[in-house]
Short mmCIF file of C-alpha atoms in Angstrom, two decimals:
data_model
loop_
_atom_site.label_atom_id
_atom_site.label_comp_id
_atom_site.label_asym_id
_atom_site.label_seq_id
_atom_site.Cartn_x
_atom_site.Cartn_y
_atom_site.Cartn_z
CA UNK A 6 0.03 0.04 -0.12
CA UNK A 7 1.58 3.15 -1.19
CA UNK A 8 2.04 5.78 1.40
CA UNK A 9 0.54 9.46 1.47
CA UNK A 10 3.36 11.14 2.95
CA UNK A 11 3.88 14.49 4.78
CA UNK A 12 5.35 15.85 1.44
CA UNK A 13 2.36 15.02 -0.23
CA UNK A 14 0.12 16.41 2.09
CA UNK A 15 2.08 19.46 2.08
CA UNK A 16 2.36 19.74 -1.92
CA UNK A 17 -1.63 19.37 -1.80
CA UNK A 18 -1.95 22.40 0.37
CA UNK A 19 0.13 24.43 -1.57
CA UNK A 20 -2.02 23.51 -4.78
CA UNK A 21 -5.11 23.88 -2.82
CA UNK A 22 -4.29 27.53 -2.63
CA UNK A 23 -6.15 27.60 -5.99
CA UNK A 24 -9.11 26.27 -4.50
CA UNK A 25 -8.73 29.29 -1.54
CA UNK A 26 -7.94 31.79 -4.36
CA UNK A 27 -11.32 30.87 -6.08
CA UNK A 28 -13.43 30.44 -3.04
CA UNK A 29 -12.21 33.98 -1.70
CA UNK A 30 -12.24 35.92 -4.91
CA UNK A 31 -15.89 34.33 -5.85
CA UNK A 32 -17.42 35.21 -2.51
CA UNK A 33 -15.73 38.63 -2.01
CA UNK A 34 -18.41 40.26 -4.22
CA UNK A 35 -20.98 39.17 -1.61
CA UNK A 36 -19.40 40.78 0.75
CA UNK A 37 -19.20 43.85 -1.27
CA UNK A 38 -22.90 44.37 -1.83
CA UNK A 39 -23.19 44.61 1.96
CA UNK A 40 -21.39 47.33 2.12
CA UNK A 41 -22.77 50.92 2.32
CA UNK A 42 -19.92 52.41 0.35
CA UNK A 43 -20.18 50.15 -2.62
CA UNK A 44 -23.78 51.42 -3.33
CA UNK A 45 -22.58 55.34 -2.30
CA UNK A 46 -19.29 55.15 -4.35
CA UNK A 47 -21.19 53.51 -7.92
CA UNK A 48 -24.27 55.96 -7.43
CA UNK A 49 -26.68 53.02 -6.98
CA UNK A 50 -29.84 52.67 -4.87
CA UNK A 51 -30.05 48.96 -3.70
CA UNK A 52 -33.88 48.94 -3.81
CA UNK A 53 -34.20 49.52 -7.08
CA UNK A 54 -34.48 46.86 -10.05
CA UNK A 55 -31.61 48.48 -11.90
CA UNK A 56 -29.18 47.90 -8.97
CA UNK A 57 -30.42 44.37 -9.14
CA UNK A 58 -29.82 43.85 -13.12
CA UNK A 59 -26.34 45.47 -12.44
CA UNK A 60 -25.53 43.11 -9.38
CA UNK A 61 -26.96 40.07 -11.80
CA UNK A 62 -24.32 41.41 -14.65
CA UNK A 63 -21.50 41.53 -12.49
CA UNK A 64 -22.05 37.77 -11.22
CA UNK A 65 -23.01 36.58 -14.48
CA UNK A 66 -19.75 38.12 -16.53
CA UNK A 67 -17.76 36.69 -13.57
CA UNK A 68 -18.75 33.27 -14.38
CA UNK A 69 -18.66 33.94 -17.94
CA UNK A 70 -14.94 34.60 -17.49
CA UNK A 71 -14.96 31.27 -15.24
CA UNK A 72 -16.25 29.10 -18.11
CA UNK A 73 -13.59 30.34 -20.63
CA UNK A 74 -10.92 29.68 -18.08
CA UNK A 75 -12.19 26.24 -17.37
CA UNK A 76 -12.47 25.22 -21.05
CA UNK A 77 -9.29 26.80 -21.86
CA UNK A 78 -7.27 25.84 -18.89
CA UNK A 79 -7.89 21.76 -19.37
CA UNK A 80 -6.50 21.81 -22.92
CA UNK A 81 -3.48 24.12 -22.05
CA UNK A 82 -2.57 21.72 -18.91
CA UNK A 83 -2.34 18.99 -21.37
CA UNK A 84 0.05 20.75 -23.34
CA UNK A 85 2.50 22.75 -20.55
CA UNK A 86 1.57 20.84 -17.65
CA UNK A 87 -0.54 21.25 -14.62
CA UNK A 88 2.04 22.79 -12.74
CA UNK A 89 2.86 25.48 -15.10
CA UNK A 90 -1.23 26.15 -16.02
CA UNK A 91 -1.99 26.62 -12.47
CA UNK A 92 1.23 28.96 -12.10
CA UNK A 93 -0.36 31.08 -15.19
CA UNK A 94 -3.64 30.80 -14.02
CA UNK A 95 -2.67 32.30 -10.41
CA UNK A 96 -1.00 35.09 -12.11
CA UNK A 97 -4.05 36.09 -14.37
CA UNK A 98 -6.43 36.02 -11.32
CA UNK A 99 -3.65 38.20 -9.62
CA UNK A 100 -3.94 40.90 -12.21
CA UNK A 101 -7.70 40.51 -12.39
CA UNK A 102 -8.09 41.24 -8.63
CA UNK A 103 -5.52 44.25 -8.79
CA UNK A 104 -7.72 45.96 -11.32
CA UNK A 105 -10.97 44.88 -9.67
CA UNK A 106 -10.00 46.54 -6.72
CA UNK A 107 -9.03 49.68 -8.62
CA UNK A 108 -12.15 50.12 -10.24
CA UNK A 109 -13.05 53.46 -10.92
CA UNK A 110 -16.46 52.82 -12.89
CA UNK A 111 -19.06 50.21 -12.63
CA UNK A 112 -18.44 49.13 -16.03
CA UNK A 113 -14.74 48.74 -15.48
CA UNK A 114 -15.68 46.62 -12.61
CA UNK A 115 -17.78 44.31 -14.93
CA UNK A 116 -15.06 44.09 -17.37
CA UNK A 117 -11.93 43.29 -15.08
CA UNK A 118 -14.19 40.69 -13.26
CA UNK A 119 -14.52 38.68 -16.45
CA UNK A 120 -10.58 38.44 -16.13
CA UNK A 121 -10.28 37.54 -12.61
CA UNK A 122 -13.10 34.96 -13.27
CA UNK A 123 -11.02 33.39 -16.08
CA UNK A 124 -7.78 32.87 -13.83
CA UNK A 125 -10.03 31.51 -11.01
CA UNK A 126 -11.95 29.28 -13.08
CA UNK A 127 -8.95 27.49 -14.43
CA UNK A 128 -7.57 27.14 -10.86
CA UNK A 129 -11.02 25.52 -9.72
CA UNK A 130 -10.71 22.99 -12.68
CA UNK A 131 -6.88 22.09 -12.10
CA UNK A 132 -6.52 22.21 -8.80
CA UNK A 133 -8.89 18.73 -8.05
CA UNK A 134 -7.10 17.47 -11.18
CA UNK A 135 -3.60 17.77 -9.74
CA UNK A 136 -4.44 16.50 -6.69
CA UNK A 137 -6.35 13.33 -7.63
CA UNK A 138 -3.45 12.39 -10.05
CA UNK A 139 -0.73 12.99 -7.26
CA UNK A 140 -2.78 11.11 -4.56
CA UNK A 141 -2.50 7.42 -3.24
CA UNK A 142 -5.70 5.46 -3.74
CA UNK A 143 -6.22 4.92 -0.08
CA UNK A 144 -6.23 8.50 0.74
CA UNK A 145 -7.37 9.92 -2.80
CA UNK A 146 -10.72 11.41 -1.14
CA UNK A 147 -8.55 13.22 1.71
CA UNK A 148 -6.28 15.07 -0.57
CA UNK A 149 -8.54 15.71 -3.31
CA UNK A 150 -11.11 16.92 -0.65
CA UNK A 151 -8.52 19.75 0.12
CA UNK A 152 -10.04 21.58 -2.80
CA UNK A 153 -13.76 21.96 -1.31
CA UNK A 154 -12.19 22.56 2.46
CA UNK A 155 -9.82 25.36 0.88
CA UNK A 156 -12.64 26.80 -1.34
CA UNK A 157 -15.14 27.08 1.24
CA UNK A 158 -12.51 28.39 3.69
CA UNK A 159 -11.81 30.85 1.12
CA UNK A 160 -15.66 31.94 1.34
CA UNK A 161 -15.29 32.21 5.18
CA UNK A 162 -11.97 34.25 5.14
CA UNK A 163 -13.57 36.69 2.67
CA UNK A 164 -17.02 37.04 4.81
CA UNK A 165 -14.59 37.91 8.11
CA UNK A 166 -12.93 40.34 6.04
CA UNK A 167 -16.06 41.82 4.70
CA UNK A 168 -17.35 41.92 8.42
CA UNK A 169 -14.23 43.56 9.63
CA UNK A 170 -14.14 45.99 6.68
CA UNK A 171 -18.07 47.09 7.47
CA UNK A 172 -16.68 49.10 10.49
CA UNK A 173 -13.85 50.96 8.61
CA UNK A 174 -14.39 54.69 8.52
CA UNK A 175 -13.71 55.02 4.96
CA UNK A 176 -16.65 53.55 3.21
CA UNK A 177 -14.90 53.28 -0.11
CA UNK A 178 -12.08 51.07 1.46
CA UNK A 179 -15.02 49.00 3.06
CA UNK A 180 -15.84 47.29 -0.70
CA UNK A 181 -12.05 47.98 -2.23
CA UNK A 182 -10.21 46.13 0.68
CA UNK A 183 -11.89 42.89 0.37
CA UNK A 184 -11.38 42.52 -3.45
CA UNK A 185 -7.66 43.49 -3.16
CA UNK A 186 -7.14 41.05 -0.60
CA UNK A 187 -8.00 38.30 -3.09
CA UNK A 188 -4.45 39.07 -4.71
CA UNK A 189 -2.65 37.69 -1.50
CA UNK A 190 -3.66 33.97 -2.10
CA UNK A 191 -2.95 34.21 -5.65
CA UNK A 192 0.30 35.53 -5.27
CA UNK A 193 1.22 32.79 -2.47
CA UNK A 194 0.20 30.24 -4.97
CA UNK A 195 2.21 31.49 -7.75
CA UNK A 196 5.43 31.31 -5.45
CA UNK A 197 4.30 28.03 -4.27
CA UNK A 198 4.52 26.62 -7.51
CA UNK A 199 8.11 26.90 -7.51
CA UNK A 200 8.27 23.53 -4.99
CA UNK A 201 5.21 21.93 -6.50
CA UNK A 202 6.48 18.90 -8.54
CA UNK A 203 4.72 18.05 -12.14
CA UNK A 204 1.83 15.53 -11.73
CA UNK A 205 3.53 12.24 -12.48
CA UNK A 206 0.48 10.94 -14.46
CA UNK A 207 1.23 13.86 -16.88
CA UNK A 208 4.63 13.14 -17.16
CA UNK A 209 3.72 9.46 -18.07
CA UNK A 210 1.22 11.13 -20.86
CA UNK A 211 4.12 12.69 -22.46
CA UNK A 212 6.55 9.76 -21.85
CA UNK A 213 8.81 11.14 -19.44
CA UNK A 214 8.83 8.00 -17.32
CA UNK A 215 12.34 8.72 -15.19
CA UNK A 216 10.67 12.21 -14.36
CA UNK A 217 7.55 10.66 -13.26
CA UNK A 218 9.04 8.05 -11.21
CA UNK A 219 11.15 10.68 -9.46
CA UNK A 220 8.25 12.38 -8.39
CA UNK A 221 5.96 9.39 -7.25
CA UNK A 222 8.97 8.26 -4.97
CA UNK A 223 9.18 11.85 -3.79
CA UNK A 224 5.54 11.92 -3.06
CA UNK A 225 4.78 8.59 -1.57
CA UNK A 226 7.85 7.82 0.05
CA UNK A 227 7.37 5.62 2.94
CA UNK A 228 10.37 5.48 5.34
CA UNK A 229 9.25 1.79 6.86
CA UNK A 230 9.70 0.80 3.34
CA UNK A 231 13.43 1.58 2.01
CA UNK A 232 13.01 0.04 -1.18
CA UNK A 233 9.68 1.87 -2.15
CA UNK A 234 8.05 -1.48 -3.28
CA UNK A 235 4.74 -0.11 -2.63
CA UNK A 236 5.48 3.10 -4.71
CA UNK A 237 7.07 0.79 -7.30
CA UNK A 238 3.64 -1.25 -7.70
CA UNK A 239 1.81 1.66 -7.76
CA UNK A 240 3.86 3.25 -10.46
CA UNK A 241 3.80 -0.01 -12.49
CA UNK A 242 0.37 0.19 -12.46
CA UNK A 243 0.05 3.30 -13.38
CA UNK A 244 2.72 3.38 -16.25
CA UNK A 245 1.04 0.24 -17.63
CA UNK A 246 -2.44 1.91 -17.54
CA UNK A 247 -1.58 5.08 -19.28
CA UNK A 248 0.62 3.88 -21.74
CA UNK A 249 -2.78 1.91 -22.83
CA UNK A 250 -4.60 5.15 -22.57
CA UNK A 251 -2.04 7.17 -24.93
CA UNK A 252 -3.55 4.75 -27.69
CA UNK A 253 -7.14 5.75 -26.89
CA UNK A 254 -9.13 9.06 -28.36
CA UNK A 255 -8.57 11.96 -26.41
CA UNK A 256 -9.50 15.67 -26.24
CA UNK A 257 -12.84 17.24 -26.33
CA UNK A 258 -13.98 15.62 -29.39
CA UNK A 259 -12.75 12.06 -28.05
CA UNK A 260 -14.69 12.45 -24.91
CA UNK A 261 -18.01 13.33 -27.09
CA UNK A 262 -17.47 10.38 -29.57
CA UNK A 263 -16.48 7.42 -27.02
CA UNK A 264 -19.53 5.84 -25.34
CA UNK A 265 -17.34 5.10 -22.13
CA UNK A 266 -16.06 8.58 -22.07
CA UNK A 267 -19.65 10.00 -22.28
CA UNK A 268 -20.91 7.99 -19.53
CA UNK A 269 -17.94 9.48 -17.34
CA UNK A 270 -18.51 12.93 -18.40
CA UNK A 271 -22.08 12.83 -17.62
CA UNK A 272 -21.55 11.37 -14.00
CA UNK A 273 -18.91 13.73 -13.79
CA UNK A 274 -20.79 16.98 -14.86
CA UNK A 275 -24.33 16.02 -13.84
CA UNK A 276 -23.00 15.81 -10.00
CA UNK A 277 -21.60 19.71 -10.33
CA UNK A 278 -25.05 20.46 -11.85
CA UNK A 279 -26.73 18.72 -9.20
CA UNK A 280 -24.78 20.65 -6.55
CA UNK A 281 -25.76 24.04 -7.82
CA UNK A 282 -29.42 22.43 -8.08
CA UNK A 283 -29.83 22.74 -4.33
CA UNK A 284 -29.70 26.68 -4.56
CA UNK A 285 -26.42 26.66 -2.58
CA UNK A 286 -24.71 29.16 -4.54
CA UNK A 287 -27.78 31.51 -4.60
CA UNK A 288 -28.09 31.37 -0.78
CA UNK A 289 -24.47 31.97 -0.58
CA UNK A 290 -23.93 34.84 -2.95
CA UNK A 291 -27.11 36.63 -1.83
CA UNK A 292 -27.05 35.36 1.78
CA UNK A 293 -26.38 39.22 2.82
CA UNK A 294 -29.59 40.30 1.15
CA UNK A 295 -31.68 37.09 2.58
CA UNK A 296 -30.79 37.76 6.04
CA UNK A 297 -31.96 41.02 5.84
CA UNK A 298 -35.37 39.91 4.59
CA UNK A 299 -35.37 38.04 7.78
CA UNK A 300 -35.27 40.73 9.82
CA UNK A 301 -31.34 41.23 10.22
CA UNK A 302 -30.08 44.78 9.96
CA UNK A 303 -26.70 46.55 10.27
CA UNK A 304 -23.72 44.38 10.24
CA UNK A 305 -25.57 41.39 11.27
CA UNK A 306 -26.26 40.07 7.78
CA UNK A 307 -22.69 39.90 7.26
CA UNK A 308 -22.02 38.30 10.83
CA UNK A 309 -24.31 35.77 9.90
CA UNK A 310 -22.89 35.09 6.61
CA UNK A 311 -19.53 34.65 8.10
CA UNK A 312 -20.86 32.01 10.61
CA UNK A 313 -22.66 30.30 7.79
CA UNK A 314 -19.34 29.90 5.45
CA UNK A 315 -17.77 28.87 8.63
CA UNK A 316 -19.88 25.82 9.05
CA UNK A 317 -19.15 25.13 5.59
CA UNK A 318 -15.62 25.03 5.96
CA UNK A 319 -15.94 22.78 9.18
CA UNK A 320 -18.35 20.81 7.32
CA UNK A 321 -15.79 20.24 4.36
CA UNK A 322 -12.60 19.38 6.99
CA UNK A 323 -14.92 16.85 8.39
CA UNK A 324 -15.87 15.42 4.84
CA UNK A 325 -12.40 15.18 3.54
CA UNK A 326 -11.30 13.05 6.55
CA UNK A 327 -14.20 10.63 6.38
CA UNK A 328 -15.02 10.31 2.74
CA UNK A 329 -12.20 7.50 2.46
CA UNK A 330 -14.10 5.36 4.62
CA UNK A 331 -17.79 6.21 3.97
CA UNK A 332 -17.43 6.35 0.37
CA UNK A 333 -18.57 9.07 -2.25
CA UNK A 334 -22.13 7.33 -2.80
CA UNK A 335 -22.96 7.80 0.88
CA UNK A 336 -21.53 11.22 1.04
CA UNK A 337 -23.52 12.35 -2.03
CA UNK A 338 -26.91 10.75 -1.27
CA UNK A 339 -26.81 12.07 2.69
CA UNK A 340 -25.92 15.47 1.43
CA UNK A 341 -28.49 15.90 -0.85
CA UNK A 342 -30.88 14.17 1.38
CA UNK A 343 -30.20 16.55 4.20
CA UNK A 344 -30.06 20.07 1.78
CA UNK A 345 -33.65 18.89 0.84
CA UNK A 346 -34.84 18.77 4.35
CA UNK A 347 -33.32 21.83 4.77
CA UNK A 348 -34.65 23.67 1.83
CA UNK A 349 -38.47 22.39 2.66
CA UNK A 350 -37.92 23.64 5.91
CA UNK A 351 -36.99 27.09 4.70
CA UNK A 352 -39.73 27.24 2.26
CA UNK A 353 -42.13 26.52 5.20
CA UNK A 354 -40.87 29.21 7.44
CA UNK A 355 -40.95 32.13 4.55
CA UNK A 356 -44.05 31.06 3.28
CA UNK A 357 -45.70 30.79 6.54
CA UNK A 358 -44.31 33.13 9.05
CA UNK A 359 -41.92 35.32 7.12
CA UNK A 360 -43.24 37.16 4.13
CA UNK A 361 -46.44 38.09 5.83
CA UNK A 362 -48.03 40.97 6.81
CA UNK A 363 -46.61 40.80 10.64
CA UNK A 364 -43.48 38.66 10.39
CA UNK A 365 -43.21 36.07 13.55
CA UNK A 366 -40.06 36.38 15.15
CA UNK A 367 -39.64 32.48 16.06
CA UNK A 368 -40.41 31.71 12.37
CA UNK A 369 -37.65 34.10 11.48
CA UNK A 370 -35.14 32.48 13.84
CA UNK A 371 -36.03 28.79 12.44
CA UNK A 372 -35.49 30.11 8.81
CA UNK A 373 -32.00 31.16 9.74
CA UNK A 374 -31.49 27.60 11.70
CA UNK A 375 -32.64 25.89 8.37
CA UNK A 376 -29.98 27.88 6.21
CA UNK A 377 -27.44 26.81 8.78
CA UNK A 378 -28.78 22.90 8.79
CA UNK A 379 -28.64 23.22 4.98
CA UNK A 380 -24.94 24.58 4.91
CA UNK A 381 -23.65 22.00 7.21
CA UNK A 382 -24.93 19.38 4.99
CA UNK A 383 -23.79 20.81 1.97
CA UNK A 384 -20.49 21.18 3.19
CA UNK A 385 -20.03 17.90 4.94
CA UNK A 386 -21.13 15.71 2.09
CA UNK A 387 -21.51 17.43 -1.38
CA UNK A 388 -18.94 20.07 -1.60
CA UNK A 389 -15.77 17.79 -0.88
CA UNK A 390 -17.49 14.54 -2.59
CA UNK A 391 -18.80 16.28 -5.63
CA UNK A 392 -15.39 17.61 -6.73
CA UNK A 393 -13.46 14.39 -5.94
CA UNK A 394 -15.97 12.17 -7.88
CA UNK A 395 -15.90 14.82 -11.09
CA UNK A 396 -11.71 14.73 -11.35
CA UNK A 397 -11.51 10.78 -10.53
CA UNK A 398 -13.75 9.23 -12.70
CA UNK A 399 -11.44 10.34 -15.73
CA UNK A 400 -8.67 8.20 -17.48
CA UNK A 401 -5.37 10.68 -17.45
CA UNK A 402 -5.61 11.04 -21.36
CA UNK A 403 -8.96 13.19 -20.75
CA UNK A 404 -8.68 13.93 -17.01
CA UNK A 405 -7.65 17.50 -17.54
CA UNK A 406 -10.54 18.23 -20.37
CA UNK A 407 -12.98 16.32 -18.72
CA UNK A 408 -12.85 18.02 -15.40
CA UNK A 409 -12.93 21.56 -17.55
CA UNK A 410 -15.83 20.03 -18.85
CA UNK A 411 -17.43 19.74 -15.18
CA UNK A 412 -16.50 22.94 -13.84
CA UNK A 413 -17.73 24.43 -17.06
CA UNK A 414 -21.39 23.02 -16.00
CA UNK A 415 -20.95 24.08 -12.75
CA UNK A 416 -20.15 27.69 -13.86
CA UNK A 417 -22.85 27.44 -16.32
CA UNK A 418 -25.35 26.60 -13.44
CA UNK A 419 -23.69 29.50 -11.50
CA UNK A 420 -24.86 31.71 -14.45
CA UNK A 421 -28.38 30.30 -14.82
CA UNK A 422 -29.27 30.42 -11.10
CA UNK A 423 -27.01 33.34 -9.64
CA UNK A 424 -28.00 36.01 -12.30
CA UNK A 425 -31.38 36.31 -11.63
CA UNK A 426 -30.99 35.31 -8.17
CA UNK A 427 -31.12 39.29 -7.07
CA UNK A 428 -34.20 39.95 -8.70
CA UNK A 429 -35.51 36.43 -7.98
CA UNK A 430 -35.08 37.01 -4.05
CA UNK A 431 -36.54 40.38 -4.05
CA UNK A 432 -39.54 39.76 -6.18
CA UNK A 433 -40.96 36.05 -5.70
CA UNK A 434 -38.81 35.36 -2.51
CA UNK A 435 -39.32 31.79 -1.20
CA UNK A 436 -41.11 30.63 -4.33
CA UNK A 437 -37.82 30.79 -5.82
CA UNK A 438 -36.23 27.81 -3.48
CA UNK A 439 -38.93 25.54 -4.60
CA UNK A 440 -37.33 24.94 -7.79
CA UNK A 441 -34.21 24.17 -6.10
CA UNK A 442 -35.90 21.65 -3.71
CA UNK A 443 -37.86 19.80 -6.86
CA UNK A 444 -34.57 19.71 -8.49
CA UNK A 445 -32.71 18.28 -5.45
CA UNK A 446 -35.49 15.26 -5.55
CA UNK A 447 -34.03 14.51 -9.18
CA UNK A 448 -30.66 14.52 -8.24
CA UNK A 449 -31.05 12.19 -5.26
CA UNK A 450 -32.76 9.58 -7.68
CA UNK A 451 -30.18 9.66 -10.30
CA UNK A 452 -27.49 9.58 -7.90
CA UNK A 453 -28.92 6.30 -6.20
CA UNK A 454 -29.46 4.40 -9.47
CA UNK A 455 -26.42 5.63 -11.98
CA UNK A 456 -23.53 6.23 -9.62
CA UNK A 457 -20.89 3.47 -8.82
CA UNK A 458 -18.52 3.69 -5.38
CA UNK A 459 -15.02 4.45 -6.31
CA UNK A 460 -13.42 4.56 -3.01
CA UNK A 461 -10.16 2.50 -2.33
CA UNK A 462 -9.55 2.21 -6.09
CA UNK A 463 -6.70 3.48 -8.02
CA UNK A 464 -7.61 5.85 -11.07
CA UNK A 465 -6.65 3.20 -13.33
CA UNK A 466 -8.95 0.29 -11.74
CA UNK A 467 -11.91 2.83 -12.41
CA UNK A 468 -11.83 1.71 -16.10
CA UNK A 469 -13.56 -1.51 -15.12
CA UNK A 470 -16.86 0.31 -14.07
CA UNK A 471 -17.22 1.71 -17.69
CA UNK A 472 -16.26 -1.48 -19.68
CA UNK A 473 -12.89 -0.57 -20.88
CA UNK A 474 -9.63 -2.45 -20.36
CA UNK A 475 -7.63 -2.55 -17.00
CA UNK A 476 -4.27 -3.34 -17.95
CA UNK A 477 -1.06 -4.54 -15.91
CA UNK A 478 2.73 -3.79 -16.35
CA UNK A 479 2.74 -6.60 -18.97
CA UNK A 480 0.91 -4.67 -21.64
CA UNK A 481 3.77 -2.34 -21.51
CA UNK A 482 6.21 -4.99 -22.16
CA UNK A 483 4.29 -6.35 -24.89
CA UNK A 484 4.06 -2.84 -26.60
CA UNK A 485 8.06 -2.69 -26.26
CA UNK A 486 8.18 -6.27 -27.68
CA UNK A 487 6.12 -5.63 -30.69
CA UNK A 488 8.15 -2.32 -31.42
CA UNK A 489 11.55 -4.31 -31.01
CA UNK A 490 10.17 -7.03 -33.37
CA UNK A 491 9.25 -4.15 -35.92
CA UNK A 492 12.58 -2.75 -35.56
CA UNK A 493 14.21 -5.56 -36.08
CA UNK A 494 12.15 -6.54 -39.40
CA UNK A 495 13.00 -3.16 -40.68
CA UNK A 496 16.77 -3.74 -40.10
CA UNK A 497 16.47 -7.35 -41.39
CA UNK A 498 14.84 -5.87 -44.76
#
């Protein structure tokens, strides 16, 4: 059994700064719209439909940039490597964040948020790809789960930064400061890439086996195994399977035209779409407005948002520590079922006790509690598991592009639900969440009947679930003998 070394975990935490950067950058605008200085600087009235449309446009174009970053990041990482693409994305997000913080007009903010979204979208795509490829099968859930934990930790730190900035006497700093701080994790990630080794599976795809072995040996070295026999066994299976996969279709066209790849893509993309179907991103992005509708005023909506994201982050931490034992199916089914119960409770409280002529204080408190209940189940069981499943389900030859399709689906769903979110929350209120409750029922049914368990399986062994060939090291030896026979025949001729 290959060991997940301390070095492996340290590298994973550096790479997971990409997830933190995305979470921090995405959530910062959610706190900025809770700052009075934001509306004052851009001369916006927070009570008008025009302002709601502006907020929707800023969010939609951010996710448009994220879609572009995801689809471009996948192919680029297949050409120049996971490490260099993560570095490039971090630098793009850094520049985008700096320009967003310095915006002097709402149009400028909208445009530079596209650039920032492009960099952050690529990071959200490639971080789980790298983490899954650099992990052992025994701890892949834990290591890839760092993506969800760091992402929601970015939400949480952003929330506390926004809460603190609310008390700034400089109203402009109240909204510029949080956006400017998004540059910090991007810069730290770019510096950290100096010490991050390239993904060994990517190197094998490029036929750089010696370098790939050195990286596997460093990542999975076990002091109790001086000959690295477990790492050798892992590497042999990895090399043989990838040698076979290099002969198979690849690229986006290969995914669309190969039946087993289409099935993988469906499972990967649907779980990302399902995660958004719960309404989690709408609640997260407009929670400051939602808490205001629940009767909270002043800095309390920002404080409740910070507590909300803290529960989500702690849930993700618990999830990554347990998912290799409980499994992906259990986590997803439990998470979606729990979120469904929370949504039904929230809808009932809003419709019966909150959005009435005389709101009931007890009903408002239960509605807030239902949101906390929701994020607990989402963070503990869905966040980590959805990204783990999406990244591990693909073979190496299409993993980066397959994950790009999954995160593209995630961002497209964000555009679909978050863009009209401000207007929907302001006009139809709790009825908007009925849509999410119905869609979550569908998600539970699909996951129950179509999703196989993947825990404790190597990335190469998962091919068996899709009717594909699982090879051992004899395959590579046969290929070498065949090449040698051809060369001998040519020489003899």
